[in-house]
PDB file of C-alpha atoms in Angstrom:
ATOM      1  CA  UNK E 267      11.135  -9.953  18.066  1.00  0.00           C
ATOM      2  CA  UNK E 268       7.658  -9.610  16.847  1.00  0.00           C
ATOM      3  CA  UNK E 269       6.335 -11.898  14.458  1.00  0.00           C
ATOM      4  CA  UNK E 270       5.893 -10.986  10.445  1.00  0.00           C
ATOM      5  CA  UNK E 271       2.272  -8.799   9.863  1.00  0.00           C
ATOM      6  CA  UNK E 272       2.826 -10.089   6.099  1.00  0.00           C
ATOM      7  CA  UNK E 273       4.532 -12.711   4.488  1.00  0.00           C
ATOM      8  CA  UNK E 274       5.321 -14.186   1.063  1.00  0.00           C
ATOM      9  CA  UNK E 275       6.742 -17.434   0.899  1.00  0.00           C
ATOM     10  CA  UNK E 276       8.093 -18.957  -2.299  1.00  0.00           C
ATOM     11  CA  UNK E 277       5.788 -16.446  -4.182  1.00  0.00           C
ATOM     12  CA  UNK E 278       5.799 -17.324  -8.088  1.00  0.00           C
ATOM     13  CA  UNK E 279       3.748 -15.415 -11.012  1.00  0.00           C
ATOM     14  CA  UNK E 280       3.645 -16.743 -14.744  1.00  0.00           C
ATOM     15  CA  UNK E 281       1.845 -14.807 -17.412  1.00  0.00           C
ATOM     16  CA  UNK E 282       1.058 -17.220 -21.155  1.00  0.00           C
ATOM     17  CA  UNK E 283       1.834 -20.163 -19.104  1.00  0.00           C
ATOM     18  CA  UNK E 284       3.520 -22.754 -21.290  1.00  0.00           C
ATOM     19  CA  UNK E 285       2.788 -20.444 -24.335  1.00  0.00           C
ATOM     20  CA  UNK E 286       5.855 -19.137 -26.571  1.00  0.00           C
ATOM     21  CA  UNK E 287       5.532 -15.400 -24.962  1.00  0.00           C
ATOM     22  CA  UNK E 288       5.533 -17.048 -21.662  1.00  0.00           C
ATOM     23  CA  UNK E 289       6.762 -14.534 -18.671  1.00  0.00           C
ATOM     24  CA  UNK E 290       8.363 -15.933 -15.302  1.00  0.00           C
ATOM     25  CA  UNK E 291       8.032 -12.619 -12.917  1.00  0.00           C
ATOM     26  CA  UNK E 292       8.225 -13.875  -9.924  1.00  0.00           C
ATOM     27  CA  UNK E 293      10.569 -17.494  -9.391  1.00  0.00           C
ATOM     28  CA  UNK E 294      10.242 -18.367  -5.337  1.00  0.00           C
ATOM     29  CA  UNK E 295      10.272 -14.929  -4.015  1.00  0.00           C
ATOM     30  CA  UNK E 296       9.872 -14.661  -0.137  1.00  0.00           C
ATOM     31  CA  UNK E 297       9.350 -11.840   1.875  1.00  0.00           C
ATOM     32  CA  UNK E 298       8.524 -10.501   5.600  1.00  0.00           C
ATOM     33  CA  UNK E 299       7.108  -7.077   6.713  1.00  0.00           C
ATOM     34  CA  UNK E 300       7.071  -6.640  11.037  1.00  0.00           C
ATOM     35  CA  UNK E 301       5.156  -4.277  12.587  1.00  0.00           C
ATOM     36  CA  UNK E 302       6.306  -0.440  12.737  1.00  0.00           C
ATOM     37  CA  UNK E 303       8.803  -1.587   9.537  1.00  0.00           C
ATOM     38  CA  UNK E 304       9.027   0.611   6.321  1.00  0.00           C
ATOM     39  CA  UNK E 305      10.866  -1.314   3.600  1.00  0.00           C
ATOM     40  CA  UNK E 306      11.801   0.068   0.075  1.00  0.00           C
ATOM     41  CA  UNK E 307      10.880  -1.975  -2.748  1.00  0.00           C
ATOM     42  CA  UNK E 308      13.090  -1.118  -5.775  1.00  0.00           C
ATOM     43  CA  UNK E 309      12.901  -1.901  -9.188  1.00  0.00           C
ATOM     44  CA  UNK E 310      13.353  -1.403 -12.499  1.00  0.00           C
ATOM     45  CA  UNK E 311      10.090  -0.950 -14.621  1.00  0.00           C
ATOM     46  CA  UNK E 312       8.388  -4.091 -15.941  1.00  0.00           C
ATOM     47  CA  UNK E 313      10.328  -5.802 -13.097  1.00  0.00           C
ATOM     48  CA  UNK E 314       7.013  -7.429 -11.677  1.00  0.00           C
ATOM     49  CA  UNK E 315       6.986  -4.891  -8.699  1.00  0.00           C
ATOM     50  CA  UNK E 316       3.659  -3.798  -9.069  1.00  0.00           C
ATOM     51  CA  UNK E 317       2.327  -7.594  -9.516  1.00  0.00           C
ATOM     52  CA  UNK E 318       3.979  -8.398  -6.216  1.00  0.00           C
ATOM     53  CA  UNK E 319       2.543  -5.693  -4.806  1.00  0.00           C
ATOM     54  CA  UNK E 320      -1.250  -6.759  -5.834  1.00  0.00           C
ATOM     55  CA  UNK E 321       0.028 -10.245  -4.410  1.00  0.00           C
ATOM     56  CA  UNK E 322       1.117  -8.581  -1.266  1.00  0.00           C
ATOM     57  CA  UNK E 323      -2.306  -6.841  -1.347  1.00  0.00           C
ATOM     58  CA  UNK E 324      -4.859  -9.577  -2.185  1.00  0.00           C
ATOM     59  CA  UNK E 325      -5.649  -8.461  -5.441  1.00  0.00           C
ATOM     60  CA  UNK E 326      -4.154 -11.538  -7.096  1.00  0.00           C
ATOM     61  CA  UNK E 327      -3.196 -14.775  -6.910  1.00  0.00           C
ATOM     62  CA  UNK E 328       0.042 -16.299  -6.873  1.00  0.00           C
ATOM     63  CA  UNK E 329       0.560 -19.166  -9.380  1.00  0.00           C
ATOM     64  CA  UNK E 330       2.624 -21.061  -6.319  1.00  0.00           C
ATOM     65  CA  UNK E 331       3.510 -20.405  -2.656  1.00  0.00           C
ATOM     66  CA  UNK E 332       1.811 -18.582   0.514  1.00  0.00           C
ATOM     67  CA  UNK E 333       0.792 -15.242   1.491  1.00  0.00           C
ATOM     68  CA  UNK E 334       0.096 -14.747   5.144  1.00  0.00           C
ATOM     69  CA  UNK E 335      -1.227 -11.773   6.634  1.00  0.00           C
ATOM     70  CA  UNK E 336      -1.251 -11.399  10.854  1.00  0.00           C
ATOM     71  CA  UNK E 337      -0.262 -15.002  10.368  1.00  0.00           C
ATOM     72  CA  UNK E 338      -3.285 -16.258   8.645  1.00  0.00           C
ATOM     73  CA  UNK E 339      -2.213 -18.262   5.405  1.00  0.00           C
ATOM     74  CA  UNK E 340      -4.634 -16.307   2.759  1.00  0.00           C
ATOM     75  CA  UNK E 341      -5.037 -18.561  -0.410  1.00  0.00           C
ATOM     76  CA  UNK E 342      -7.380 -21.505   0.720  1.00  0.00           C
ATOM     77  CA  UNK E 343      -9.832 -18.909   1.791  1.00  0.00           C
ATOM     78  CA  UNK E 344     -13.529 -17.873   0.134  1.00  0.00           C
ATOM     79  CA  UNK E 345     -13.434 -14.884  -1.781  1.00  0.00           C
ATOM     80  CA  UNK E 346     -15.537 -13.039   0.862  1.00  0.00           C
ATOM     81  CA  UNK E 347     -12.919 -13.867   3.846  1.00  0.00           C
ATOM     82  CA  UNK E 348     -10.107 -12.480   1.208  1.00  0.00           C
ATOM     83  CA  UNK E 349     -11.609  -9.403   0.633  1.00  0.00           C
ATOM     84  CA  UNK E 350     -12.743  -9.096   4.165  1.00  0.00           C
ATOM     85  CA  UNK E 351      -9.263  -9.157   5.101  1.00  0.00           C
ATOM     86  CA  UNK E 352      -8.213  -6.892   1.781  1.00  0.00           C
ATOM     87  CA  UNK E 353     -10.635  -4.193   3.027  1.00  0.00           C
ATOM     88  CA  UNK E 354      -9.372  -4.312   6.467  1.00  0.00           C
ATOM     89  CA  UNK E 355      -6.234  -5.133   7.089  1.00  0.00           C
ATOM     90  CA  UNK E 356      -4.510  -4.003   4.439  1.00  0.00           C
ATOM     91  CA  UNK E 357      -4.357   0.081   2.827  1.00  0.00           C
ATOM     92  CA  UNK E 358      -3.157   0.879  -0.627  1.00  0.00           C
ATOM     93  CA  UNK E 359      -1.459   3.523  -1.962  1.00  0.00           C
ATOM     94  CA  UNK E 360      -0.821   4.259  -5.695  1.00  0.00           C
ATOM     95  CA  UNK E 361       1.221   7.399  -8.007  1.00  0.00           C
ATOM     96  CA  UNK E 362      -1.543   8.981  -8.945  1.00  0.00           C
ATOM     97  CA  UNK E 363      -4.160   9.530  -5.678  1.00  0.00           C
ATOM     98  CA  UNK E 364      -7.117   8.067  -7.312  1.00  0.00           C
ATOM     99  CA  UNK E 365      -9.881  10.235  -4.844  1.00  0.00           C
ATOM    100  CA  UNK E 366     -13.414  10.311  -5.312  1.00  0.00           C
ATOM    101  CA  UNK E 367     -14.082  13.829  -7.215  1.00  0.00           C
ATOM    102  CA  UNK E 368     -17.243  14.592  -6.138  1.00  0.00           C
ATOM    103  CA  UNK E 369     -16.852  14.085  -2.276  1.00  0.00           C
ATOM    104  CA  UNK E 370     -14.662  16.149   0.039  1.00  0.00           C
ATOM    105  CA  UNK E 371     -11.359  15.152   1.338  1.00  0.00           C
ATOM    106  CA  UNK E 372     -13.135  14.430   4.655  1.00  0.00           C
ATOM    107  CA  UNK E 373     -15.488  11.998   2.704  1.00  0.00           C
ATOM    108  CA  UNK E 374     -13.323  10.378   0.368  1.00  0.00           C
ATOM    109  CA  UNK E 375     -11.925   8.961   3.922  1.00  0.00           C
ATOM    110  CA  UNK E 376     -15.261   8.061   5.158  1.00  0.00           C
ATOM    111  CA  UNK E 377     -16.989   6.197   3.071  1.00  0.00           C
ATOM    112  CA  UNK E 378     -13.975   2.994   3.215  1.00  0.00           C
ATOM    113  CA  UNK E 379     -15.514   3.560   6.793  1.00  0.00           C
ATOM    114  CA  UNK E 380     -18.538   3.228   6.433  1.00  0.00           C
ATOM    115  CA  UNK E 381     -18.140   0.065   3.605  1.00  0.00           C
ATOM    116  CA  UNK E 382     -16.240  -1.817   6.825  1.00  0.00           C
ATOM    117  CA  UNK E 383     -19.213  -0.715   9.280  1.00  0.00           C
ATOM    118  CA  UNK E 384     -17.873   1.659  10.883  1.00  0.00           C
ATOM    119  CA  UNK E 385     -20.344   4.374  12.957  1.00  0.00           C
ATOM    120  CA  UNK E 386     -20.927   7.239  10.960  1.00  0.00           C
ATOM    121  CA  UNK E 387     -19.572   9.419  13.912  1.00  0.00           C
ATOM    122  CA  UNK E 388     -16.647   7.396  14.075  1.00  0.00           C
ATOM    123  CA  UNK E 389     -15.888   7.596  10.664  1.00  0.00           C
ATOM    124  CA  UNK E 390     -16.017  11.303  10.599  1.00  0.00           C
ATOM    125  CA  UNK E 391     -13.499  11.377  13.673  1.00  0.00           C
ATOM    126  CA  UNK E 392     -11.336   9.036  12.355  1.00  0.00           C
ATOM    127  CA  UNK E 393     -10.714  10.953   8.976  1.00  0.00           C
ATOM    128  CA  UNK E 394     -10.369  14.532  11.028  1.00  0.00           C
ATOM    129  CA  UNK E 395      -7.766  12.885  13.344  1.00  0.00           C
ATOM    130  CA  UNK E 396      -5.904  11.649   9.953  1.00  0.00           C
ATOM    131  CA  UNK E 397      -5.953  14.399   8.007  1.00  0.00           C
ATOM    132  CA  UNK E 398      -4.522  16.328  11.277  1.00  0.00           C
ATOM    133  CA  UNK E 399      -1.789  13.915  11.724  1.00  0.00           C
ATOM    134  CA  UNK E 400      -0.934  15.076   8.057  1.00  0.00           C
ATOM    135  CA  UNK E 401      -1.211  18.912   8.162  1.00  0.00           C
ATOM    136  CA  UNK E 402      -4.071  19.259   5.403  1.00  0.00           C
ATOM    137  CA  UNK E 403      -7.181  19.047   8.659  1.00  0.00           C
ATOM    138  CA  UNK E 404      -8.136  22.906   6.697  1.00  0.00           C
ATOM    139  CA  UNK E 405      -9.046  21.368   3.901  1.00  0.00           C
ATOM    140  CA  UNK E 406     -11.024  18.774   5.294  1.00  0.00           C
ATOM    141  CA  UNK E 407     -14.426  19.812   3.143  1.00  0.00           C
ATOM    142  CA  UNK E 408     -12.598  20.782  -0.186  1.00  0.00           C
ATOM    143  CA  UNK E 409     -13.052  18.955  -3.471  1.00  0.00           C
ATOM    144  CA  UNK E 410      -9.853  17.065  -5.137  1.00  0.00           C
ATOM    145  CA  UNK E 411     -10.110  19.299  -7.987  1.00  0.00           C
ATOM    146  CA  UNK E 412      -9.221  22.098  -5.168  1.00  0.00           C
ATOM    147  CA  UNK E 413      -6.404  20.368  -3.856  1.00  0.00           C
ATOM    148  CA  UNK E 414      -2.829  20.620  -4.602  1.00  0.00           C
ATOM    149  CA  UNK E 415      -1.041  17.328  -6.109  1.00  0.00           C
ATOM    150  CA  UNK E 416       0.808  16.988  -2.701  1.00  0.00           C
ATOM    151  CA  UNK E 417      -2.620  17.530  -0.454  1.00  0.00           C
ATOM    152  CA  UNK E 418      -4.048  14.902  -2.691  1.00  0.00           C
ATOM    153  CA  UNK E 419      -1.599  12.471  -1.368  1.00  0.00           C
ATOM    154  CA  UNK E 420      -1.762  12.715   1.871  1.00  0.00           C
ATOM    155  CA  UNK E 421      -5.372  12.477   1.710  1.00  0.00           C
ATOM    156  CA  UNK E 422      -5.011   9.247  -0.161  1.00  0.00           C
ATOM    157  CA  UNK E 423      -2.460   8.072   2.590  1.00  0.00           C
ATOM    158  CA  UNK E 424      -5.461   9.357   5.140  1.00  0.00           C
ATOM    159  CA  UNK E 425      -8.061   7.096   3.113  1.00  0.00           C
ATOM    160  CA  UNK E 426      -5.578   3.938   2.815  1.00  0.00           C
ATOM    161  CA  UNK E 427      -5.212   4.192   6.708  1.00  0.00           C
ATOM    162  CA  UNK E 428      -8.843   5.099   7.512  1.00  0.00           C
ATOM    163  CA  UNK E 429      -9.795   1.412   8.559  1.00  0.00           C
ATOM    164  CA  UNK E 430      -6.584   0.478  10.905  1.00  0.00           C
ATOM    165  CA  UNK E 431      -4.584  -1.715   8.168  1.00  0.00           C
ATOM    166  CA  UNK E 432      -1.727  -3.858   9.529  1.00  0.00           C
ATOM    167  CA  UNK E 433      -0.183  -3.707   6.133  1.00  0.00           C
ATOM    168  CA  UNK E 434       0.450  -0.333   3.803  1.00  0.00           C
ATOM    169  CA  UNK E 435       1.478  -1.273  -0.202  1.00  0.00           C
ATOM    170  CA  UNK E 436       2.465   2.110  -1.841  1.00  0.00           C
ATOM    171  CA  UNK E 437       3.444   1.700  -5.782  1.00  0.00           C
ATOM    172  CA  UNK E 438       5.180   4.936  -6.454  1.00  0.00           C
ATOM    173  CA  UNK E 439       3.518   7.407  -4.078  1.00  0.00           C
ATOM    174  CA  UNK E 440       5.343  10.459  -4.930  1.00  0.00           C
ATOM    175  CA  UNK E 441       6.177   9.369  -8.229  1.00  0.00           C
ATOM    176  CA  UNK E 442       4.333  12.536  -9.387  1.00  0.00           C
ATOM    177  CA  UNK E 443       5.484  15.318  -7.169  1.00  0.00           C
ATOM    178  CA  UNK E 444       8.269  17.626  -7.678  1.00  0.00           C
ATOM    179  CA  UNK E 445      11.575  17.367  -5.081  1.00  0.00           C
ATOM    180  CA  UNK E 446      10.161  19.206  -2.179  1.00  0.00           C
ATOM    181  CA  UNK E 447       6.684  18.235  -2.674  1.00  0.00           C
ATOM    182  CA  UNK E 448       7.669  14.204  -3.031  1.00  0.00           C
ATOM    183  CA  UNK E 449      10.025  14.943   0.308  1.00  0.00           C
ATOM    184  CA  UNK E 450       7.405  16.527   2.783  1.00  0.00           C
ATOM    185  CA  UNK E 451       4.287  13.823   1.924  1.00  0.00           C
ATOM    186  CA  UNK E 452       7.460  10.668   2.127  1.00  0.00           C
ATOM    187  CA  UNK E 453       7.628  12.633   5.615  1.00  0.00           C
ATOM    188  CA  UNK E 454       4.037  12.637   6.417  1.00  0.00           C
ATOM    189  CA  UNK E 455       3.967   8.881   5.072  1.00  0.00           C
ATOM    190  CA  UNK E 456       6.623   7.324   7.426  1.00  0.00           C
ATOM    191  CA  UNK E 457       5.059   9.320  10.342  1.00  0.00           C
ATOM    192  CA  UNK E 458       1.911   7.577  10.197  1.00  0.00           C
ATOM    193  CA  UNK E 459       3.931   4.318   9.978  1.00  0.00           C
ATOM    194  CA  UNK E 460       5.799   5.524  13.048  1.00  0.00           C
ATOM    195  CA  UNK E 461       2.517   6.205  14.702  1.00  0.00           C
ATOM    196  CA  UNK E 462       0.375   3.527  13.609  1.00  0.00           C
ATOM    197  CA  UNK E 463       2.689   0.266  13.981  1.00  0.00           C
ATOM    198  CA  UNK E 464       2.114  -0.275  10.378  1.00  0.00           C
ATOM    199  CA  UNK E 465       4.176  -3.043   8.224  1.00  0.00           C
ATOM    200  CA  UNK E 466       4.683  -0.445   5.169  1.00  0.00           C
ATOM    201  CA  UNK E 467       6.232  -1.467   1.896  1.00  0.00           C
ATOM    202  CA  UNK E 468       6.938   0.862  -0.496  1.00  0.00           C
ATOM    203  CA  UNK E 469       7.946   0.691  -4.471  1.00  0.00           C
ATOM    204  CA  UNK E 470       9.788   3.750  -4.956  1.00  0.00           C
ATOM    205  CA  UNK E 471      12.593   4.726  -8.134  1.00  0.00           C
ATOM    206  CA  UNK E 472      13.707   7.347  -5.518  1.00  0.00           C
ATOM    207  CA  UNK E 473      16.788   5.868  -4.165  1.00  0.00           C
ATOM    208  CA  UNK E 474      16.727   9.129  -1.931  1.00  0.00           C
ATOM    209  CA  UNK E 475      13.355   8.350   0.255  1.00  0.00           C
ATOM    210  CA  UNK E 476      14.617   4.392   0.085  1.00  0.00           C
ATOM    211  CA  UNK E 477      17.434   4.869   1.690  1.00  0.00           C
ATOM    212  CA  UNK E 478      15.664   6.709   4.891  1.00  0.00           C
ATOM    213  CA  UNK E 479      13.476   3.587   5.626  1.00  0.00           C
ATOM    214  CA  UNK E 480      14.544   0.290   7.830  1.00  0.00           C
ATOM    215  CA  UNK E 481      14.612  -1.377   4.571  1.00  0.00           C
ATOM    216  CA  UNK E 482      15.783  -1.591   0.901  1.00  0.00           C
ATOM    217  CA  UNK E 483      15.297  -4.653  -1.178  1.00  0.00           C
ATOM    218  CA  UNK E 484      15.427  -4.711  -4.811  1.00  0.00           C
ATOM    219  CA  UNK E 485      13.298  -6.925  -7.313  1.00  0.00           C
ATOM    220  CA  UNK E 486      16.399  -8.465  -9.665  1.00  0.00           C
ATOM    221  CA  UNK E 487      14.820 -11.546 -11.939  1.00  0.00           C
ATOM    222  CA  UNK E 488      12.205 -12.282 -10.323  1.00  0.00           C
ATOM    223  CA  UNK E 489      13.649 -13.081  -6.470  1.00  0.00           C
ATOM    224  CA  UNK E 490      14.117 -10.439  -4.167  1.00  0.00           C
ATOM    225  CA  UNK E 491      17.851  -8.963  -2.621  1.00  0.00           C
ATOM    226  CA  UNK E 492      18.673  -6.620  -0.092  1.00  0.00           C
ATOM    227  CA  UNK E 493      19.569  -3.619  -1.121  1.00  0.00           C
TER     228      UNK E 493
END
C-alpha cells in the first residue's frame, strides 16, 4: 500500500484560548488521504469542518500536532516553503466558484500557471486539456458571467487542478446546484481524481455523493469517525 499524500496527526484548534467563550474544535484529530482516494468529510455546520479543511490546506495553523503533505512534516517550515507547497501541491475547491470575472474560463486556469512558472504555452495546454476532461472545452474563452452555475464549477475544479496538486480540499462544491446539476459536476469531480491520482477530500451535507466515494468520515466533537 502506498503511503499517505496528506496527513493530520493529533490535529487540535482552540479559538479565545483560556477566555470564557473559549471553543475546542478540533481535540487530537488524525487523518490520512492515499493517492487516487476520495473521502467524504461530513458534518454538521459549525462543526469545525471548514477549519480542518484550511488546516488540511495550509491556510492555518494548528494550535497542536502535525500536518504532512507527500510526507514532509509542514509546520517548522518558513512561510515561503508553506506556501510554495500550498500553491503547488495542494488545489482548493469551495461552494461558490470564486472565478476571476474579467478573464475567460481558459484564463482563470492560467494564470495559477503562470504564478507557479509555468510556460505560457504550457499553461494554455494544460487548461484546454482540463476543461476537455470536463465537457465545458466550448466555452473555453467565455466570461463567468456567461457561464452556467454548473460550468462555473467545473472550471473551478479545472483551476484547482491546473498546477498537478497531490491533494484536492472541496468545502461544499455543489452545495449550490440543483439535483442533476450537483450530480453531473460530483461526476466530473471524481473523474479527475480517477485520472489524476489525486488524494481528494471532500465536505459535502449530501449523504448521496458521500456515499459513492472510498470514504465517509464524519466530524462528531471535534475527532473524526468513520462513517
Amino acid at each position: 500500500m502506498s503511503d499517505p499524500v496528506l496527513e493530520l496527526k493529533g490535529i487540535e484548534k482552540v479559538y479565545n484560548p483560556g477566555q470564557p467563550g473559549e471553543i475546542r474544535v478540533l481535540r487530537g484529530l488524525d487523518l490520512s488521504l492515499r493517492a487516487g482516494e476520495a473521502v467524504a468529510l461530513v458534518a454538521p455546520s459549525g462543526a469545525g469542518k471548514s477549519t480542518l479543511l484550511h488546516i488540511a490546506g495550509l491556510l492555518d495553523t494548528p494550535d497542536a500536532g502535525e500536518v504532512r503533505i507527500g510526507g514532509e512534516a509542514m509546520q517548522d517550515l518558513p512561510d515561503r516553503r508553506r506556501t510554495a507547497v500550498r500553491r503547488a501541491d495542494v488545489g482548493f475547491v469551495y461552494q461558490f466558484h470564486h472565478l476571476l470575472p474579467e478573464f475567460t474560463a481558459a484564463e482563470n486556469i492560467v494564470l495559477p500557471q503562470l504564478a507557479n512558472g509555468t510556460a505560457p504555452g504550457a499553461a494554455k495546454a494544460r487548461a484546454a486539456e482540463l476543461l476537455a476532461t470536463v465537457g465545458v472545452a466550448d466555452r473555453a474563452n467565455h466570461r463567468p458571467a456567461a457561464l452556467s452555475g454548473g460550468e462555473q464549477q467545473r472550471v473551478a475544479f479545472c483551476r484547482a487542478l491546473a498546477n498537478r496538486p497531490r491533494v484536492l480540499l472541496a468545502d461544499e462544491p455543489t452545495g449550490n446546484l440543483d439535483p442533476a446539476t450537483s450530480d453531473r459536476v460530483f461526476g466530473a469531480l471524481m473523474d479527475l481524481v480517477r485520472q489524476t491520482g489525486l488524494a481528494a477530500l471532500v465536505a459535502t451535507h449530501n449523504m448521496a455523493l458521500a456515499e459513492r466515494m472510498d470514504r465517509v468520515v464524519r466530524l462528531d466533537g471535534g475527532v473524526l469517525v468513520a462513517g
